[in-house]
mmCIF file of C-alpha atoms and ligand atoms in Angstrom:
data_model
loop_
_atom_site.group_PDB
_atom_site.id
_atom_site.type_symbol
_atom_site.label_atom_id
_atom_site.label_comp_id
_atom_site.label_asym_id
_atom_site.label_seq_id
_atom_site.Cartn_x
_atom_site.Cartn_y
_atom_site.Cartn_z
ATOM 1 C CA MET E 157 155.201 43.347 87.628
ATOM 2 C CA SER E 158 152.389 40.741 88.683
ATOM 3 C CA ILE E 159 151.911 37.486 86.648
ATOM 4 C CA ASN E 160 148.609 36.895 89.030
ATOM 5 C CA LYS E 161 146.342 36.985 85.749
ATOM 6 C CA ILE E 162 148.521 34.416 83.886
ATOM 7 C CA ILE E 163 148.446 32.031 86.933
ATOM 8 C CA ALA E 164 144.543 32.654 87.605
ATOM 9 C CA ARG E 165 143.915 31.676 83.986
ATOM 10 C CA GLN E 166 145.331 28.292 84.701
ATOM 11 C CA ALA E 167 143.027 27.728 87.544
ATOM 12 C CA ALA E 168 139.925 28.814 85.284
ATOM 13 C CA TYR E 169 140.712 25.961 82.903
ATOM 14 C CA TYR E 170 139.547 23.944 85.679
ATOM 15 C CA ALA E 171 136.282 25.505 86.854
ATOM 16 C CA HIS E 172 133.586 24.504 84.658
ATOM 17 C CA ASP E 173 131.509 27.781 84.719
ATOM 18 C CA ALA E 174 131.334 31.237 86.299
ATOM 19 C CA GLN E 175 129.633 29.857 89.499
ATOM 20 C CA GLN E 176 132.324 27.382 90.276
ATOM 21 C CA TRP E 177 134.713 30.095 89.303
ATOM 22 C CA ASN E 178 133.341 32.268 92.037
ATOM 23 C CA ASN E 179 134.393 29.881 94.706
ATOM 24 C CA SER E 180 137.890 30.030 93.597
ATOM 25 C CA PRO E 181 140.257 32.134 95.792
ATOM 26 C CA HIS E 182 141.636 33.714 92.248
ATOM 27 C CA ALA E 183 137.871 35.196 91.844
ATOM 28 C CA LEU E 184 138.634 37.852 93.999
ATOM 29 C CA GLN E 185 141.104 39.486 92.025
ATOM 30 C CA PHE E 186 139.748 38.288 88.645
ATOM 31 C CA PRO E 187 135.914 38.044 88.876
ATOM 32 C CA HIS E 188 135.397 38.198 85.043
ATOM 33 C CA TYR E 189 135.643 34.337 84.438
ATOM 34 C CA ALA E 190 134.488 34.620 80.619
ATOM 35 C CA SER E 191 136.972 37.414 79.801
ATOM 36 C CA LEU E 192 140.079 35.598 81.653
ATOM 37 C CA LEU E 193 139.338 32.821 79.286
ATOM 38 C CA ASP E 194 139.129 34.991 76.243
ATOM 39 C CA LEU E 195 142.481 36.641 75.474
ATOM 40 C CA GLN E 196 140.740 38.883 73.001
ATOM 41 C CA LEU E 197 143.679 38.623 70.562
ATOM 42 C CA PRO E 198 143.115 39.439 66.906
ATOM 43 C CA LYS E 199 142.812 36.204 64.743
ATOM 44 C CA HIS E 200 145.378 36.015 61.945
ATOM 45 C CA ASN E 201 145.809 33.243 59.094
ATOM 46 C CA ARG E 202 149.510 32.841 58.835
ATOM 47 C CA TYR E 203 151.708 32.094 62.084
ATOM 48 C CA ALA E 204 155.478 30.872 62.362
ATOM 49 C CA ILE E 205 156.397 29.294 65.491
ATOM 50 C CA CYS E 206 159.731 30.885 65.995
ATOM 51 C CA ASN E 207 162.541 31.335 68.413
ATOM 52 C CA LEU E 208 166.285 31.485 68.084
ATOM 53 C CA ARG E 209 167.263 28.305 70.347
ATOM 54 C CA GLY E 210 166.904 24.638 69.910
ATOM 55 C CA GLY E 211 164.746 22.041 72.116
ATOM 56 C CA ILE E 212 161.988 24.717 73.142
ATOM 57 C CA GLY E 213 158.983 23.362 71.627
ATOM 58 C CA LYS E 214 158.745 24.424 68.259
ATOM 59 C CA SER E 215 158.267 21.328 66.448
ATOM 60 C CA THR E 216 156.302 19.884 69.046
ATOM 61 C CA LEU E 217 154.000 22.869 69.101
ATOM 62 C CA THR E 218 153.726 22.913 65.297
ATOM 63 C CA PHE E 219 152.906 19.206 65.093
ATOM 64 C CA ASN E 220 149.915 19.751 68.008
ATOM 65 C CA LEU E 221 148.506 22.896 66.955
ATOM 66 C CA ALA E 222 148.141 21.861 63.414
ATOM 67 C CA HIS E 223 146.338 18.752 64.811
ATOM 68 C CA GLY E 224 144.105 21.092 67.119
ATOM 69 C CA ALA E 225 143.607 23.343 64.037
ATOM 70 C CA ASN E 226 141.778 20.949 61.974
ATOM 71 C CA ASP E 227 142.240 23.012 58.637
ATOM 72 C CA VAL E 228 145.720 24.035 58.366
ATOM 73 C CA LEU E 229 148.875 24.006 55.996
ATOM 74 C CA ALA E 230 151.911 23.350 57.748
ATOM 75 C CA VAL E 231 155.124 24.123 56.615
ATOM 76 C CA ASP E 232 158.610 22.616 58.142
ATOM 77 C CA THR E 233 161.675 24.897 57.229
ATOM 78 C CA CYS E 234 163.713 23.538 59.768
ATOM 79 C CA PRO E 235 166.553 21.241 58.083
ATOM 80 C CA GLN E 236 166.473 18.877 61.192
ATOM 81 C CA GLY E 237 163.204 17.937 60.030
ATOM 82 C CA ASN E 238 161.433 16.860 63.355
ATOM 83 C CA SER E 239 157.969 18.213 62.304
ATOM 84 C CA SER E 240 158.234 16.513 59.108
ATOM 85 C CA SER E 241 159.055 13.275 60.741
ATOM 86 C CA PHE E 242 156.074 13.687 63.242
ATOM 87 C CA PHE E 243 153.593 14.532 60.303
ATOM 88 C CA SER E 244 154.800 11.479 58.342
ATOM 89 C CA SER E 245 155.013 9.128 61.295
ATOM 90 C CA GLY E 246 158.671 8.724 61.410
ATOM 91 C CA GLY E 247 158.498 7.413 57.857
ATOM 92 C CA GLY E 248 160.980 9.772 55.970
ATOM 93 C CA VAL E 249 160.331 12.362 53.525
ATOM 94 C CA SER E 250 159.354 11.750 49.817
ATOM 95 C CA GLY E 251 158.378 14.398 47.433
ATOM 96 C CA THR E 252 158.776 18.114 47.020
ATOM 97 C CA THR E 253 160.264 19.870 49.895
ATOM 98 C CA ILE E 254 160.468 23.364 50.927
ATOM 99 C CA TYR E 255 163.874 23.538 49.649
ATOM 100 C CA ASP E 256 162.698 22.349 46.146
ATOM 101 C CA ALA E 257 159.820 24.756 46.189
ATOM 102 C CA LEU E 258 161.912 27.904 47.056
ATOM 103 C CA LEU E 259 165.119 27.412 44.915
ATOM 104 C CA PRO E 260 163.229 28.463 41.642
ATOM 105 C CA TYR E 261 162.709 31.765 43.296
ATOM 106 C CA LEU E 262 166.488 32.107 43.847
ATOM 107 C CA LEU E 263 167.703 30.569 40.620
ATOM 108 C CA PRO E 264 165.413 31.972 37.910
ATOM 109 C CA ARG E 265 166.382 29.284 35.366
ATOM 110 C CA MET E 266 164.912 26.396 37.492
ATOM 111 C CA SER E 267 161.157 25.402 36.893
ATOM 112 C CA PHE E 268 158.539 25.669 39.665
ATOM 113 C CA PRO E 269 157.302 22.063 40.968
ATOM 114 C CA SER E 270 153.792 21.306 40.447
ATOM 115 C CA ASN E 271 152.999 18.963 43.491
ATOM 116 C CA ILE E 272 153.988 20.546 46.593
ATOM 117 C CA ALA E 273 151.884 20.223 50.027
ATOM 118 C CA GLN E 274 151.039 16.882 51.061
ATOM 119 C CA LYS E 275 147.831 15.429 52.856
ATOM 120 C CA VAL E 276 148.945 14.508 56.473
ATOM 121 C CA LYS E 277 146.513 11.834 56.807
ATOM 122 C CA THR E 278 148.066 9.713 54.072
ATOM 123 C CA PHE E 279 150.903 9.038 56.644
ATOM 124 C CA ASN E 280 149.605 9.549 59.937
ATOM 125 C CA PRO E 281 146.209 7.970 60.897
ATOM 126 C CA TYR E 282 145.771 10.479 63.807
ATOM 127 C CA PHE E 283 145.021 13.236 60.961
ATOM 128 C CA ASP E 284 142.106 11.031 59.450
ATOM 129 C CA GLY E 285 139.227 13.173 58.805
ATOM 130 C CA LEU E 286 141.318 16.582 59.349
ATOM 131 C CA ASN E 287 142.302 18.806 56.213
ATOM 132 C CA VAL E 288 145.846 19.027 57.200
ATOM 133 C CA HIS E 289 148.664 19.388 54.711
ATOM 134 C CA PHE E 290 152.461 19.921 55.065
ATOM 135 C CA VAL E 291 155.336 20.679 53.199
ATOM 136 C CA PRO E 292 158.407 18.709 54.541
ATOM 137 C CA SER E 293 161.806 20.345 54.936
ATOM 138 C CA SER E 294 165.136 19.018 53.683
ATOM 139 C CA PRO E 295 168.587 18.769 55.079
ATOM 140 C CA ASN E 296 169.531 20.833 51.928
ATOM 141 C CA LEU E 297 167.900 23.817 54.284
ATOM 142 C CA TYR E 298 171.508 24.086 55.730
ATOM 143 C CA GLU E 299 173.151 25.602 52.713
ATOM 144 C CA PHE E 300 170.014 27.590 51.812
ATOM 145 C CA PRO E 301 171.198 30.917 53.581
ATOM 146 C CA SER E 302 174.220 30.986 51.323
ATOM 147 C CA ILE E 303 172.426 30.424 48.158
ATOM 148 C CA MET E 304 169.795 33.255 49.187
ATOM 149 C CA GLU E 305 172.684 35.553 50.049
ATOM 150 C CA SER E 306 174.233 34.943 46.851
ATOM 151 C CA ALA E 307 171.001 35.540 45.110
ATOM 152 C CA LEU E 308 170.066 38.715 46.646
ATOM 153 C CA SER E 309 173.753 40.127 45.958
ATOM 154 C CA GLN E 310 173.323 39.314 42.279
ATOM 155 C CA ALA E 311 169.766 41.008 42.556
ATOM 156 C CA ARG E 312 171.554 44.202 44.018
ATOM 157 C CA GLY E 313 173.761 44.351 40.900
ATOM 158 C CA ILE E 314 170.814 44.778 38.541
ATOM 159 C CA PRO E 315 170.603 48.468 37.566
ATOM 160 C CA GLY E 316 167.485 50.706 37.899
ATOM 161 C CA VAL E 317 164.096 49.777 39.214
ATOM 162 C CA ALA E 318 164.409 46.042 38.105
ATOM 163 C CA ASN E 319 166.777 45.784 41.169
ATOM 164 C CA ILE E 320 163.889 46.299 43.803
ATOM 165 C CA LYS E 321 161.423 43.966 41.848
ATOM 166 C CA ALA E 322 164.336 41.215 42.138
ATOM 167 C CA ARG E 323 165.111 41.744 45.467
ATOM 168 C CA GLU E 324 161.471 41.847 46.544
ATOM 169 C CA GLN E 325 160.675 38.692 44.590
ATOM 170 C CA ILE E 326 163.423 36.942 46.448
ATOM 171 C CA LEU E 327 162.319 38.173 49.840
ATOM 172 C CA ASN E 328 158.610 37.526 49.213
ATOM 173 C CA SER E 329 159.192 33.795 47.835
ATOM 174 C CA MET E 330 157.886 32.161 50.829
ATOM 175 C CA ARG E 331 154.739 34.588 50.803
ATOM 176 C CA ASP E 332 154.123 34.004 47.174
ATOM 177 C CA LEU E 333 154.490 30.208 47.726
ATOM 178 C CA LEU E 334 151.963 30.140 50.404
ATOM 179 C CA ASP E 335 149.438 31.995 48.158
ATOM 180 C CA ARG E 336 149.723 29.394 45.710
ATOM 181 C CA GLU E 337 149.612 26.192 48.332
ATOM 182 C CA THR E 338 146.630 27.502 50.417
ATOM 183 C CA LYS E 339 144.462 27.984 47.337
ATOM 184 C CA LYS E 340 145.352 24.428 46.094
ATOM 185 C CA VAL E 341 144.780 22.911 49.288
ATOM 186 C CA ASP E 342 141.542 25.070 50.245
ATOM 187 C CA THR E 343 142.504 26.844 53.489
ATOM 188 C CA LYS E 344 143.534 30.102 54.502
ATOM 189 C CA LYS E 345 145.488 28.932 58.017
ATOM 190 C CA VAL E 346 149.449 28.456 57.653
ATOM 191 C CA LEU E 347 151.505 27.128 60.611
ATOM 192 C CA ILE E 348 155.405 27.221 60.017
ATOM 193 C CA ASP E 349 157.951 25.308 62.046
ATOM 194 C CA THR E 350 161.335 27.499 61.727
ATOM 195 C CA SER E 351 164.882 26.378 62.921
ATOM 196 C CA PRO E 352 166.933 28.253 65.469
ATOM 197 C CA PHE E 353 168.763 30.192 63.225
ATOM 198 C CA PHE E 354 167.511 33.230 61.314
ATOM 199 C CA SER E 355 169.366 33.429 58.143
ATOM 200 C CA GLY E 356 167.582 31.503 54.799
ATOM 201 C CA ALA E 357 164.072 30.066 55.560
ATOM 202 C CA THR E 358 163.452 31.969 58.566
ATOM 203 C CA HIS E 359 164.236 35.224 57.126
ATOM 204 C CA LEU E 360 161.823 34.553 54.372
ATOM 205 C CA THR E 361 159.039 33.239 56.715
ATOM 206 C CA TRP E 362 159.128 36.517 58.764
ATOM 207 C CA HIS E 363 158.139 38.394 55.277
ATOM 208 C CA ALA E 364 155.217 35.677 54.996
ATOM 209 C CA VAL E 365 153.354 35.434 58.016
ATOM 210 C CA ASP E 366 151.172 37.903 59.884
ATOM 211 C CA SER E 367 152.614 36.961 63.294
ATOM 212 C CA LEU E 368 154.965 34.861 65.285
ATOM 213 C CA ILE E 369 154.155 32.613 68.286
ATOM 214 C CA VAL E 370 157.455 32.259 70.284
ATOM 215 C CA PRO E 371 157.792 29.327 72.453
ATOM 216 C CA VAL E 372 160.214 30.374 75.489
ATOM 217 C CA ARG E 373 161.449 27.340 77.789
ATOM 218 C CA THR E 374 161.901 28.065 81.367
ATOM 219 C CA ASP E 375 165.811 28.587 81.086
ATOM 220 C CA GLN E 376 167.707 31.710 80.984
ATOM 221 C CA GLN E 377 169.082 30.855 77.498
ATOM 222 C CA SER E 378 165.511 30.924 76.217
ATOM 223 C CA VAL E 379 164.694 34.062 77.715
ATOM 224 C CA ASN E 380 167.960 35.719 76.097
ATOM 225 C CA SER E 381 166.929 34.253 72.776
ATOM 226 C CA LEU E 382 163.595 36.036 73.176
ATOM 227 C CA GLN E 383 165.363 39.268 73.439
ATOM 228 C CA LEU E 384 167.716 38.326 70.619
ATOM 229 C CA LEU E 385 164.420 37.640 68.247
ATOM 230 C CA ILE E 386 163.066 41.309 69.438
ATOM 231 C CA ASP E 387 166.407 42.944 68.683
ATOM 232 C CA ILE E 388 166.605 41.074 65.039
ATOM 233 C CA LEU E 389 163.018 42.365 64.538
ATOM 234 C CA THR E 390 163.533 46.144 65.380
ATOM 235 C CA ASP E 391 167.306 46.668 65.189
ATOM 236 C CA SER E 392 168.117 48.666 61.853
ATOM 237 C CA GLY E 393 171.450 47.225 62.067
ATOM 238 C CA ARG E 394 170.468 43.540 61.780
ATOM 239 C CA SER E 395 169.954 41.718 58.567
ATOM 240 C CA PHE E 396 166.225 41.687 58.840
ATOM 241 C CA LEU E 397 165.711 45.390 58.431
ATOM 242 C CA ARG E 398 168.844 46.001 56.732
ATOM 243 C CA SER E 399 167.934 43.737 53.545
ATOM 244 C CA GLN E 400 164.693 45.755 53.582
ATOM 245 C CA ASP E 401 165.889 49.243 52.358
ATOM 246 C CA ASN E 402 163.594 50.817 50.002
ATOM 247 C CA LEU E 403 161.612 47.351 49.444
ATOM 248 C CA SER E 404 157.946 47.089 50.288
ATOM 249 C CA LEU E 405 157.791 44.091 52.687
ATOM 250 C CA SER E 406 155.807 43.252 55.484
ATOM 251 C CA SER E 407 157.128 42.375 59.206
ATOM 252 C CA PRO E 408 155.274 40.108 61.598
ATOM 253 C CA LYS E 409 153.776 40.995 64.875
ATOM 254 C CA ILE E 410 154.172 38.747 67.740
ATOM 255 C CA GLN E 411 151.023 36.912 68.794
ATOM 256 C CA MET E 412 151.891 34.777 71.689
ATOM 257 C CA VAL E 413 154.924 33.946 73.820
ATOM 258 C CA VAL E 414 154.355 30.265 74.995
ATOM 259 C CA VAL E 415 156.252 29.402 78.076
ATOM 260 C CA THR E 416 157.040 25.834 77.746
ATOM 261 C CA HIS E 417 158.101 23.182 80.028
ATOM 262 C CA CYS E 418 156.199 24.720 83.131
ATOM 263 C CA GLY E 419 156.116 22.961 86.466
ATOM 264 C CA TRP E 420 153.743 23.596 89.133
ATOM 265 C CA SER E 421 154.285 23.318 92.964
ATOM 266 C CA THR E 422 153.608 20.194 94.653
ATOM 267 C CA ARG E 423 153.394 21.743 98.042
ATOM 268 C CA SER E 424 149.983 20.585 99.627
ATOM 269 C CA GLY E 425 147.094 23.179 99.143
ATOM 270 C CA ALA E 426 149.090 24.956 96.488
ATOM 271 C CA LYS E 427 146.616 24.226 93.734
ATOM 272 C CA HIS E 428 147.610 25.510 90.431
ATOM 273 C CA GLU E 429 150.496 27.341 91.693
ATOM 274 C CA PRO E 430 153.689 27.650 89.524
ATOM 275 C CA ASN E 431 157.156 26.106 91.017
ATOM 276 C CA ASN E 432 159.867 28.847 91.904
ATOM 277 C CA GLN E 433 161.644 28.166 88.678
ATOM 278 C CA THR E 434 158.530 28.752 86.332
ATOM 279 C CA LYS E 435 157.355 31.751 88.334
ATOM 280 C CA ILE E 436 160.837 33.375 88.033
ATOM 281 C CA TYR E 437 160.650 32.692 83.943
ATOM 282 C CA LEU E 438 156.899 33.750 83.791
ATOM 283 C CA GLU E 439 158.329 37.180 85.439
ATOM 284 C CA LYS E 440 161.265 37.482 83.142
ATOM 285 C CA VAL E 441 159.258 36.953 80.107
ATOM 286 C CA ARG E 442 156.298 39.325 81.249
ATOM 287 C CA GLU E 443 158.907 42.194 81.770
ATOM 288 C CA ILE E 444 160.200 41.561 77.998
ATOM 289 C CA VAL E 445 156.706 41.434 76.863
ATOM 290 C CA ALA E 446 155.681 44.523 78.739
ATOM 291 C CA THR E 447 158.736 46.835 77.772
ATOM 292 C CA ASN E 448 158.154 45.517 74.105
ATOM 293 C CA ILE E 449 154.438 45.650 73.862
ATOM 294 C CA HIS E 450 154.433 47.594 70.680
ATOM 295 C CA LEU E 451 155.678 44.622 68.729
ATOM 296 C CA PHE E 452 152.359 42.595 70.059
ATOM 297 C CA THR E 453 149.176 42.186 68.581
ATOM 298 C CA THR E 454 147.341 43.988 71.599
ATOM 299 C CA ASN E 455 148.488 46.628 74.549
ATOM 300 C CA ASP E 456 147.915 44.210 77.240
ATOM 301 C CA PRO E 457 151.255 42.130 78.229
ATOM 302 C CA ASP E 458 148.791 39.461 80.028
ATOM 303 C CA ASN E 459 147.103 38.546 76.741
ATOM 304 C CA HIS E 460 150.217 37.397 75.393
ATOM 305 C CA ILE E 461 151.638 34.820 77.737
ATOM 306 C CA VAL E 462 150.512 31.444 77.724
ATOM 307 C CA PRO E 463 151.869 28.787 80.167
ATOM 308 C CA LEU E 464 152.315 25.047 78.905
ATOM 309 C CA ASP E 465 153.243 22.343 81.551
ATOM 310 C CA ASP E 466 156.149 19.989 80.934
ATOM 311 C CA PHE E 467 154.670 17.126 78.926
ATOM 312 C CA LEU E 468 156.997 14.519 80.772
ATOM 313 C CA GLY E 469 156.209 10.884 79.474
ATOM 314 C CA SER E 470 153.598 12.028 77.157
ATOM 315 C CA GLY E 471 156.181 14.165 75.097
ATOM 316 C CA ARG E 472 158.335 11.486 74.584
ATOM 317 C CA ILE E 473 155.530 9.006 73.566
ATOM 318 C CA SER E 474 154.068 11.826 71.621
ATOM 319 C CA SER E 475 157.763 12.455 69.438
ATOM 320 C CA ALA E 476 158.666 8.734 69.205
ATOM 321 C CA LYS E 477 155.373 7.703 68.061
ATOM 322 C CA SER E 478 154.150 10.693 66.125
ATOM 323 C CA ILE E 479 150.728 10.718 68.195
ATOM 324 C CA PRO E 480 149.211 14.057 69.057
ATOM 325 C CA ILE E 481 149.265 14.966 72.696
ATOM 326 C CA LYS E 482 145.196 15.289 72.064
ATOM 327 C CA CYS E 483 145.200 11.579 71.519
ATOM 328 C CA LEU E 484 146.973 10.241 74.583
ATOM 329 C CA LYS E 485 144.965 8.874 77.503
ATOM 330 C CA PRO E 486 146.422 8.775 81.148
ATOM 331 C CA GLN E 487 147.942 5.422 82.172
ATOM 332 C CA GLN E 488 148.092 4.362 78.340
ATOM 333 C CA SER E 489 151.794 2.523 78.013
ATOM 334 C CA PHE E 490 153.874 2.329 75.166
ATOM 335 C CA THR E 491 157.226 0.801 74.476
ATOM 336 C CA ILE E 492 160.133 3.296 73.770
ATOM 337 C CA SER E 493 163.534 1.948 72.751
ATOM 338 C CA GLY E 494 162.831 -1.173 74.781
ATOM 339 C CA GLN E 495 161.333 0.832 77.709
ATOM 340 C CA GLN E 496 158.018 1.009 78.896
ATOM 341 C CA VAL E 497 156.706 4.592 79.364
ATOM 342 C CA THR E 498 153.385 5.442 80.708
ATOM 343 C CA VAL E 499 151.197 8.725 79.818
ATOM 344 C CA ASN E 500 151.069 10.889 82.681
ATOM 345 C CA ALA E 501 148.021 11.925 84.575
ATOM 346 C CA SER E 502 148.715 15.596 83.847
ATOM 347 C CA VAL E 503 148.288 14.890 80.168
ATOM 348 C CA GLU E 504 144.822 16.190 80.493
ATOM 349 C CA LYS E 505 145.913 19.690 81.637
ATOM 350 C CA CYS E 506 148.371 19.706 78.772
ATOM 351 C CA GLN E 507 145.749 19.095 76.527
ATOM 352 C CA LYS E 508 143.363 22.124 77.843
ATOM 353 C CA GLN E 509 146.206 23.980 77.516
ATOM 354 C CA LEU E 510 147.120 23.332 73.942
ATOM 355 C CA ALA E 511 143.103 23.743 73.331
ATOM 356 C CA PHE E 512 143.300 27.170 74.921
ATOM 357 C CA ILE E 513 146.127 28.196 72.716
ATOM 358 C CA THR E 514 144.394 26.673 69.584
ATOM 359 C CA LYS E 515 141.332 28.849 70.273
ATOM 360 C CA ASN E 516 142.876 32.074 71.186
ATOM 361 C CA ILE E 517 145.251 32.027 67.555
ATOM 362 C CA TRP E 518 142.427 31.055 64.971
HETATM 363 N N1 ATP P 144 155.335 22.032 77.090
HETATM 364 C C1 ATP P 144 156.076 21.749 76.178
HETATM 365 N N2 ATP P 144 156.058 22.303 74.902
HETATM 366 C C2 ATP P 144 156.971 21.878 73.849
HETATM 367 N N3 ATP P 144 157.674 20.745 74.147
HETATM 368 C C3 ATP P 144 157.789 20.077 75.383
HETATM 369 C C4 ATP P 144 157.107 20.545 76.565
HETATM 370 N N4 ATP P 144 157.180 19.621 77.477
HETATM 371 C C5 ATP P 144 158.168 18.679 77.174
HETATM 372 N N5 ATP P 144 158.543 19.010 75.771
HETATM 373 C C6 ATP P 144 159.328 18.230 75.276
HETATM 374 O O1 ATP P 144 160.406 19.287 74.671
HETATM 375 C C7 ATP P 144 161.093 18.686 73.417
HETATM 376 C C8 ATP P 144 160.985 19.945 72.580
HETATM 377 O O2 ATP P 144 161.535 19.703 71.334
HETATM 378 P P1 ATP P 144 161.236 20.236 69.770
HETATM 379 O O3 ATP P 144 161.906 19.190 69.214
HETATM 380 O O4 ATP P 144 159.820 20.513 69.859
HETATM 381 O O5 ATP P 144 162.136 21.558 70.154
HETATM 382 P P2 ATP P 144 162.276 22.591 68.955
HETATM 383 O O6 ATP P 144 162.309 24.072 69.541
HETATM 384 O O7 ATP P 144 161.828 22.454 67.683
HETATM 385 O O8 ATP P 144 164.000 22.174 68.616
HETATM 386 P P3 ATP P 144 165.086 22.472 67.384
HETATM 387 O O9 ATP P 144 165.102 23.942 67.413
HETATM 388 O O10 ATP P 144 166.038 21.542 67.739
HETATM 389 O O11 ATP P 144 164.170 21.847 66.086
HETATM 390 C C9 ATP P 144 160.335 17.481 72.888
HETATM 391 O O12 ATP P 144 160.947 16.128 73.169
HETATM 392 C C10 ATP P 144 158.900 17.779 73.788
HETATM 393 O O13 ATP P 144 158.340 16.615 73.872
HETATM 394 MG MG1 MG P 145 162.325 21.630 65.953
#
């Protein structure tokens, strides 16, 4: 199993045209420069950034891909609220949260809130001129799974076909909410940040989106959680499929696995060659993707794996200051908790990688 094409694509970011690409050592094996840079993935409207592990880049990717997309509704379903904090420039969240918006679907006596999505540019100046809205999260989401479970169990007790309708209404609540909010903010594109656990809002998100973007960090636990995600998607004994019996609900495909925190060899002459750790995890990820290719949106594993370099100091600055990676310049300096942190030169490569991901999903 070879990761050569995935690596060659990294080198292709740096060739300005086909002629320059022909001088690259990778060109012998992959002569078609233009097709190497086009993953030929079907384009969808609604994506969830999802994997069942913390600290792998879900919130960071949500924030940066929303900025790159320009025209998108972002929803934060993680009770930790990191992407809400990035969108609101760390200013704390006010207004209707995703918890407030979903609760009336589970507790029918509650009324639906009217103002939900908020304009990001009102809070974060780096989104000026962009049609990006967000729905913030709430710490109450920690309790959402048990509220959802008891609503589903009450619905199961309803006699006749009303039972099916009531359960579908609960499990399609995120989908219904997105239908309404995307109309209001005049965009079809949606990006949902999820938590590292499945029950509750992530479960509803899977019924609401077309496909998943799965960050996998270059460590064994992240690779295990990719396998766990696939098990939940396919195992009829687990809650996602089990709760769907007799119901008409949709399941997401997987569009892309973004391998985050990649590092590259510093050996002299080893241009665009991954370091050993990155290589090992790219190979492991490729094997899982190839084995489960029927869950993906095309049948070529190489189309679905995109490395994203470790952001290093730029990631720290981006998180602490709520600045999209695209807006950072090498050598810029910021003070974080009394410490001077400088934007690393490799930020330009990360910017190219993020632009590549954006171009290939929308
Ligand atoms: N290539 C990369 N992609 C994403 N994040 C990166 C990358 N390189 C470094 N980072 C850093 O890794 C951290 C990822 O944290 P993030 O909050 O996005 O993870 P998460 O998956 O949302 O975690 P949680 O499940 O706890 O919410 C951030 O500090 C980010 O700056
Ligand atoms: Mg997060």
